[in-house]
mmCIF file of C-alpha atoms in Angstrom:
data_model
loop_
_atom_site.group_PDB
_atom_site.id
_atom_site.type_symbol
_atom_site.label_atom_id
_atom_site.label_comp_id
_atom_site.label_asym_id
_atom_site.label_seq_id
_atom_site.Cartn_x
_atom_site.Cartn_y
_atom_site.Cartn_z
ATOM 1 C CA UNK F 1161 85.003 -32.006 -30.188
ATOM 2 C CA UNK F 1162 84.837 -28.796 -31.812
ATOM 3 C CA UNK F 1163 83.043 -30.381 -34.614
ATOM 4 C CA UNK F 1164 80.433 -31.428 -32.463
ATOM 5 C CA UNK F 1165 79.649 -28.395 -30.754
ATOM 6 C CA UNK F 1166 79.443 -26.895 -34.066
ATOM 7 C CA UNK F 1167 76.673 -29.379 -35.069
ATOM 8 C CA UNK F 1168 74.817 -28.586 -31.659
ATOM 9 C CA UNK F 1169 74.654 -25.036 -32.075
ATOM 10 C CA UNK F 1170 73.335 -25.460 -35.515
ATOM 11 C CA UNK F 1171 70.761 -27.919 -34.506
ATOM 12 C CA UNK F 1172 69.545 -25.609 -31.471
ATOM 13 C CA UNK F 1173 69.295 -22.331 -34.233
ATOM 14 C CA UNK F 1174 67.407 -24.818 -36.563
ATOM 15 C CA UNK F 1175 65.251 -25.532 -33.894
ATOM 16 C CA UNK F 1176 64.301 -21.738 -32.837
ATOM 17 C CA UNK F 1177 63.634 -21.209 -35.972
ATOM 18 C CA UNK F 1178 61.268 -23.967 -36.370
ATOM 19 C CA UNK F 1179 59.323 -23.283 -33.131
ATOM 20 C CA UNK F 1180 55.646 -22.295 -34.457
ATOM 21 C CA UNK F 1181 54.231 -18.615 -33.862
ATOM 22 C CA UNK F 1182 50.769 -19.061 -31.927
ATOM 23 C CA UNK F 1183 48.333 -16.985 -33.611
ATOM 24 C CA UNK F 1184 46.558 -14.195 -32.005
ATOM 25 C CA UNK F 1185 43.099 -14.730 -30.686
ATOM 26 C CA UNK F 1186 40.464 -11.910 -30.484
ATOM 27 C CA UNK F 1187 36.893 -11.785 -28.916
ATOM 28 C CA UNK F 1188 34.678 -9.102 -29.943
ATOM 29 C CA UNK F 1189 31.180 -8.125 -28.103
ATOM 30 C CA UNK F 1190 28.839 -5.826 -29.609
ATOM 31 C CA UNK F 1191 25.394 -4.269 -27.994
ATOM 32 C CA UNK F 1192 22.446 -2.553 -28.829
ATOM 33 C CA UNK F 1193 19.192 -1.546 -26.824
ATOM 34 C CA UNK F 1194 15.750 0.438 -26.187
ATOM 35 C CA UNK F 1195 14.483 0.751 -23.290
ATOM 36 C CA UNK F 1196 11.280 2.585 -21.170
ATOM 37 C CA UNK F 1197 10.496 2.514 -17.862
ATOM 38 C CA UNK F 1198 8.184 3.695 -15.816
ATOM 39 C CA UNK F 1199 7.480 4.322 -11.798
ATOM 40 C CA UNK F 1200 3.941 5.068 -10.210
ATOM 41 C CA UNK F 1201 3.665 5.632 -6.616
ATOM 42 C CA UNK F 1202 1.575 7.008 -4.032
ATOM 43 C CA UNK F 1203 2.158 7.754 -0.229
ATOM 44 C CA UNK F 1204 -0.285 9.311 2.672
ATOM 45 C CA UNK F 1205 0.011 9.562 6.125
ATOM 46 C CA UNK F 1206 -0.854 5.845 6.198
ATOM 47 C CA UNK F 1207 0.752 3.992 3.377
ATOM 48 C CA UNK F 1208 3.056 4.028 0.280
ATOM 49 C CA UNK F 1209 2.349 2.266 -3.106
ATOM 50 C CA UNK F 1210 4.930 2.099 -6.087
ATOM 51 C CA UNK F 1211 4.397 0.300 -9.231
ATOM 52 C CA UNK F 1212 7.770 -0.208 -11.644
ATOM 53 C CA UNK F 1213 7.749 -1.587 -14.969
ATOM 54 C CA UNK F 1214 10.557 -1.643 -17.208
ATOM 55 C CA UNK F 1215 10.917 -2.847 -21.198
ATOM 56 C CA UNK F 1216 13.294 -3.559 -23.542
ATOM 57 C CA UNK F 1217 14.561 -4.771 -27.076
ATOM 58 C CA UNK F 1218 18.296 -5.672 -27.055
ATOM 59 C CA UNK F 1219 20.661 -6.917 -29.462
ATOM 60 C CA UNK F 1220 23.780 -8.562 -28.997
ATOM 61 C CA UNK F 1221 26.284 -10.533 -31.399
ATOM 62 C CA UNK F 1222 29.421 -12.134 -29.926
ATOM 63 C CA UNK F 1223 31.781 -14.025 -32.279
ATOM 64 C CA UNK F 1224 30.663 -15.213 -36.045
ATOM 65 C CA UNK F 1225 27.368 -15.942 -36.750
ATOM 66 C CA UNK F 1226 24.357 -13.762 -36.670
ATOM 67 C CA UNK F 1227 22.930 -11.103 -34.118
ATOM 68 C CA UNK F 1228 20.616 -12.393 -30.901
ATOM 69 C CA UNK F 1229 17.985 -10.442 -30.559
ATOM 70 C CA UNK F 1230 15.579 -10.317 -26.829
ATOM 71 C CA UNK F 1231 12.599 -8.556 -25.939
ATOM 72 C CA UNK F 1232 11.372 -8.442 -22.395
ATOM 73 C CA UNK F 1233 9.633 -6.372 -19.365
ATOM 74 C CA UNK F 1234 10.350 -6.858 -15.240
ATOM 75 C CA UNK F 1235 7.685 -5.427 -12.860
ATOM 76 C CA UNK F 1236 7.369 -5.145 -9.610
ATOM 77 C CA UNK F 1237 4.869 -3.932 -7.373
ATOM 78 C CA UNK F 1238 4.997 -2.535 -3.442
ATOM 79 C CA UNK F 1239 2.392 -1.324 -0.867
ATOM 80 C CA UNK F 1240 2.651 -0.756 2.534
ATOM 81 C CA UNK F 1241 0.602 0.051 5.180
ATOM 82 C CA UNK F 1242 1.900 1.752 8.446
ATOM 83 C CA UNK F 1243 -0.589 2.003 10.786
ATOM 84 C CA UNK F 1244 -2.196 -1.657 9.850
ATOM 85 C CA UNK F 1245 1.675 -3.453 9.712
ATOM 86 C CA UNK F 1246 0.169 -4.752 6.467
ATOM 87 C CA UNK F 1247 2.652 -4.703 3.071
ATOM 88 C CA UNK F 1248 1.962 -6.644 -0.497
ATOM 89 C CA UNK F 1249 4.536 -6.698 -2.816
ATOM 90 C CA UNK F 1250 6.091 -9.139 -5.552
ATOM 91 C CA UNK F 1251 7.533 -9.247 -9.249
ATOM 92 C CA UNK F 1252 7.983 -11.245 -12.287
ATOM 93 C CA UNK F 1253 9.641 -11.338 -15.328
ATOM 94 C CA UNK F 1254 8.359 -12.096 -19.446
ATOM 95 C CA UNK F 1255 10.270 -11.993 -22.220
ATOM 96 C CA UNK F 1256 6.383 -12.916 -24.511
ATOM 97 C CA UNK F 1257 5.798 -9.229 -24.678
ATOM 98 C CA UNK F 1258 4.970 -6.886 -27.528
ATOM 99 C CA UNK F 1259 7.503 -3.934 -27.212
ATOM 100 C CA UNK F 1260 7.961 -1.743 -29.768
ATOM 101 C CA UNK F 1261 10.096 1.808 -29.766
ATOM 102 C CA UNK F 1262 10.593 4.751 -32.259
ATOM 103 C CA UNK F 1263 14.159 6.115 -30.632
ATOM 104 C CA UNK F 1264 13.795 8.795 -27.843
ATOM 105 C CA UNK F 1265 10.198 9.509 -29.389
ATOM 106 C CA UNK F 1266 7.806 6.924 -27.901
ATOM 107 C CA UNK F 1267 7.484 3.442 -27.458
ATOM 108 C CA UNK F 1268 4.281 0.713 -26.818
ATOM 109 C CA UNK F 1269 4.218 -1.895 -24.482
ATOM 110 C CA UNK F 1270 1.552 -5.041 -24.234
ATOM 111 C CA UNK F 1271 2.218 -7.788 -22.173
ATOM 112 C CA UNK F 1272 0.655 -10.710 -19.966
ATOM 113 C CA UNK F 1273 2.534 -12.946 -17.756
ATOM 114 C CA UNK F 1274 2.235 -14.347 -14.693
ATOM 115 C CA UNK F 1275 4.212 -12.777 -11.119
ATOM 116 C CA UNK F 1276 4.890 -14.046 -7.622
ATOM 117 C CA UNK F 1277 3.203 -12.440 -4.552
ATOM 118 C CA UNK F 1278 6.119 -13.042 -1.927
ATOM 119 C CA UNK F 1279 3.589 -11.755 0.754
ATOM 120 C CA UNK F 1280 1.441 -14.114 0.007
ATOM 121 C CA UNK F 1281 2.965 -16.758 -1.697
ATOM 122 C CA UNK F 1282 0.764 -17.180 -4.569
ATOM 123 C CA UNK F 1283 0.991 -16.268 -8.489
ATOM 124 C CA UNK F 1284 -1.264 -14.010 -10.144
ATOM 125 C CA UNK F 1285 -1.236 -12.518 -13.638
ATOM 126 C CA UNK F 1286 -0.109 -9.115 -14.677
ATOM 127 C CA UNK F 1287 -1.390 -7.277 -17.457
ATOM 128 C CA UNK F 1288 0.405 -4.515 -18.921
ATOM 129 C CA UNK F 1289 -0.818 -1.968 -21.715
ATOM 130 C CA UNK F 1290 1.392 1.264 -21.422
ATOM 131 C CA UNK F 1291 2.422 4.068 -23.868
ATOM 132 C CA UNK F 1292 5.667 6.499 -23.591
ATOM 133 C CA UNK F 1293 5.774 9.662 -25.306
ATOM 134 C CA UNK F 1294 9.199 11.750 -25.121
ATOM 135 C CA UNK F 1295 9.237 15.246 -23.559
ATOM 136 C CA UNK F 1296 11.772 17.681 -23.321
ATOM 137 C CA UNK F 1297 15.709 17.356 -23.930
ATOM 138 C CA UNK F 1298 17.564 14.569 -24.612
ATOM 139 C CA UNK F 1299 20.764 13.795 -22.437
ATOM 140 C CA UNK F 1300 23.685 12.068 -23.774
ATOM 141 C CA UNK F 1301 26.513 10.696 -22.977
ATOM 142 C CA UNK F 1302 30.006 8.517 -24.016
ATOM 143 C CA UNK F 1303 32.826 6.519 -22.718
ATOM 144 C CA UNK F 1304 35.486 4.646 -23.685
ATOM 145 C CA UNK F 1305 38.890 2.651 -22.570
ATOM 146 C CA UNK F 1306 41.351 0.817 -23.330
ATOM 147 C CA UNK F 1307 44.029 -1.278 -21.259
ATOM 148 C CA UNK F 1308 47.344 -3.100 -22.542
ATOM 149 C CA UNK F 1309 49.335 -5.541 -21.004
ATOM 150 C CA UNK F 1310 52.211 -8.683 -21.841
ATOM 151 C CA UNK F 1311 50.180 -10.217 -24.150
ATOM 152 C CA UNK F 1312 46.885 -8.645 -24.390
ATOM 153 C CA UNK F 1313 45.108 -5.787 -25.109
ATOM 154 C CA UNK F 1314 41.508 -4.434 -24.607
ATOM 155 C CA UNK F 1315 39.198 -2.072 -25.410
ATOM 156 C CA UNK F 1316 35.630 -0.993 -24.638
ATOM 157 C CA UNK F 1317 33.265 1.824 -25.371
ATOM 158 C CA UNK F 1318 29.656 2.928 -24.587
ATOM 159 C CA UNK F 1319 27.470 5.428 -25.508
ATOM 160 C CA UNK F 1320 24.003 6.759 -24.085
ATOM 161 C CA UNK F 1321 20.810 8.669 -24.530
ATOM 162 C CA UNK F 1322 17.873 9.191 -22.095
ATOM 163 C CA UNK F 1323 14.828 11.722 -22.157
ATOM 164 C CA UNK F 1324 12.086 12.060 -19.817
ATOM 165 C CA UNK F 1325 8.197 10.937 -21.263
ATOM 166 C CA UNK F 1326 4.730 10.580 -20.145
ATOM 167 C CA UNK F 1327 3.455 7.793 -19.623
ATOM 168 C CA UNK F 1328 -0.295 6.432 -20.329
ATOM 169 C CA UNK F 1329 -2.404 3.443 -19.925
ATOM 170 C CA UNK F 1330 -3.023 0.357 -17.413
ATOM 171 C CA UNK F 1331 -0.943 -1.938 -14.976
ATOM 172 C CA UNK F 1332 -3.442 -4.804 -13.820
ATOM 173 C CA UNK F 1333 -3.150 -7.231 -11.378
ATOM 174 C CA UNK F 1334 -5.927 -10.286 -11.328
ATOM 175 C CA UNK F 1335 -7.994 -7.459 -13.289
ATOM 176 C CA UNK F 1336 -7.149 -4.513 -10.479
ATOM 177 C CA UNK F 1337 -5.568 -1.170 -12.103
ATOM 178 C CA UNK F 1338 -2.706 -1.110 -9.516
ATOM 179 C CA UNK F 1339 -1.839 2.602 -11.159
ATOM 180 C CA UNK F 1340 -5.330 4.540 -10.827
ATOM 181 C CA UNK F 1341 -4.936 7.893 -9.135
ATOM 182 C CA UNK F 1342 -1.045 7.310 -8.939
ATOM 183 C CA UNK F 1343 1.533 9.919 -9.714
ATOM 184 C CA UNK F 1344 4.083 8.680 -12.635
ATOM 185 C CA UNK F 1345 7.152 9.428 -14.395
ATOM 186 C CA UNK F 1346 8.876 7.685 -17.139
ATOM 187 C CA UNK F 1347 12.004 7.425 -19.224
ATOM 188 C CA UNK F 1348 13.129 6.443 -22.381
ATOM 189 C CA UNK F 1349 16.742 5.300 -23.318
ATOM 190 C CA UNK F 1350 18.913 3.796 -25.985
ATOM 191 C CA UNK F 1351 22.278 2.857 -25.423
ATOM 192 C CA UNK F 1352 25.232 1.211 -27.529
ATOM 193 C CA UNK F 1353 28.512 -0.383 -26.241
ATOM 194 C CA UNK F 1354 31.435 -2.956 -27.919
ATOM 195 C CA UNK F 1355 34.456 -4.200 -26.992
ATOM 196 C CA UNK F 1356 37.395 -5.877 -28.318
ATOM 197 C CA UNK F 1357 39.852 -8.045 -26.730
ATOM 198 C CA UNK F 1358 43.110 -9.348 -28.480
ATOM 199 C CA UNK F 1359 45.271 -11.837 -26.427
ATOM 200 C CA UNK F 1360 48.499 -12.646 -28.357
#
């Protein structure tokens, strides 16, 4: 009896010690981007315009393989008329643009793609020729984390620059400026973030 016990125990240690060790998995994110945007709007004792159009070039790599690079511009557009009851407004989004940014310094954007009119239900086609040209400081800023937990652990970070600019140039509509005469601001950014997670 005592002879077979013995031979248990050793098969059961045998067996621990055959048991295979699961490797550890990680998944790793990485991101990179310009972007410039810029808002135009108008108001009177009768109505309120705003024009926004916003462009960037991101890239992103997840996992092996090479980067994934995209290019692309939303703009939307908003008037409203208070004594009439009357508002126009719609959208769209392109990612066929020409976009093309030197840092916090300036950056060039060409574009032509169609939007929805959700007033009046109907497409039309945007045309977009702007300029940004930085002015004055540039803010920045960072962050970072990290969390661990039975059989994991993860970590992210991010960091940030933005700085005001002028902005120049056209925003048509079926061939209609939509920004003559409107007061604008504009931005340029650049941002970078990662992040790393290890599950054992």
């Amino acid at each position: 009896m005592k002879t077979a016990t013995a031979i248990a125990t050793a098969l059961a240690l045998v067996s621990l010690t055959t048991v295979p060790v699961l490797a550890a998995s990680a998944t790793k994110y990485q991101f990179k981007g310009q972007n410039a945007s810029a808002s135009f709007y108008q108001s009177d004792n009768c109505s309120y315009t705003d024009v926004y159009v916003s462009a960037f070039e991101n890239v992103t790599k997840s996992g092996p393989g090479a980067p994934t690079s995209q290019t692309g511009v939303y703009f939307y557009y908003s008037s409203y008329d208070y004594c009439t009851g009357t508002q126009v407004y719609g959208s769209g989004f392109s990612e066929n643009v020409i976009f093309t940014s030197s840092k916090l310094n300036s950056a060039a954007l060409n574009a032509t793609f169609p939007v929805y009119d959700y007033s009046l239900g109907t497409t039309k086609t945007a045309t977009v020729n702007l300029n940004w040209t930085g002015t004055g400081d540039t803010y920045r800023g960072k962050y970072s984390s990290r969390n661990q937990g039975p059989g994991y652990t993860s970590s992210y970070r991010s960091s940030g620059s933005s700085r005001d600019a002028q902005v120049s140039g056209s925003v048509t509509l079926d061939g209609t400026n939509l920004i003559a005469n409107l007061t604008s601001y504009g931005s340029l950014s650049s941002s970078t973030s990662g992040s790393l997670e290890i599950i054992k």
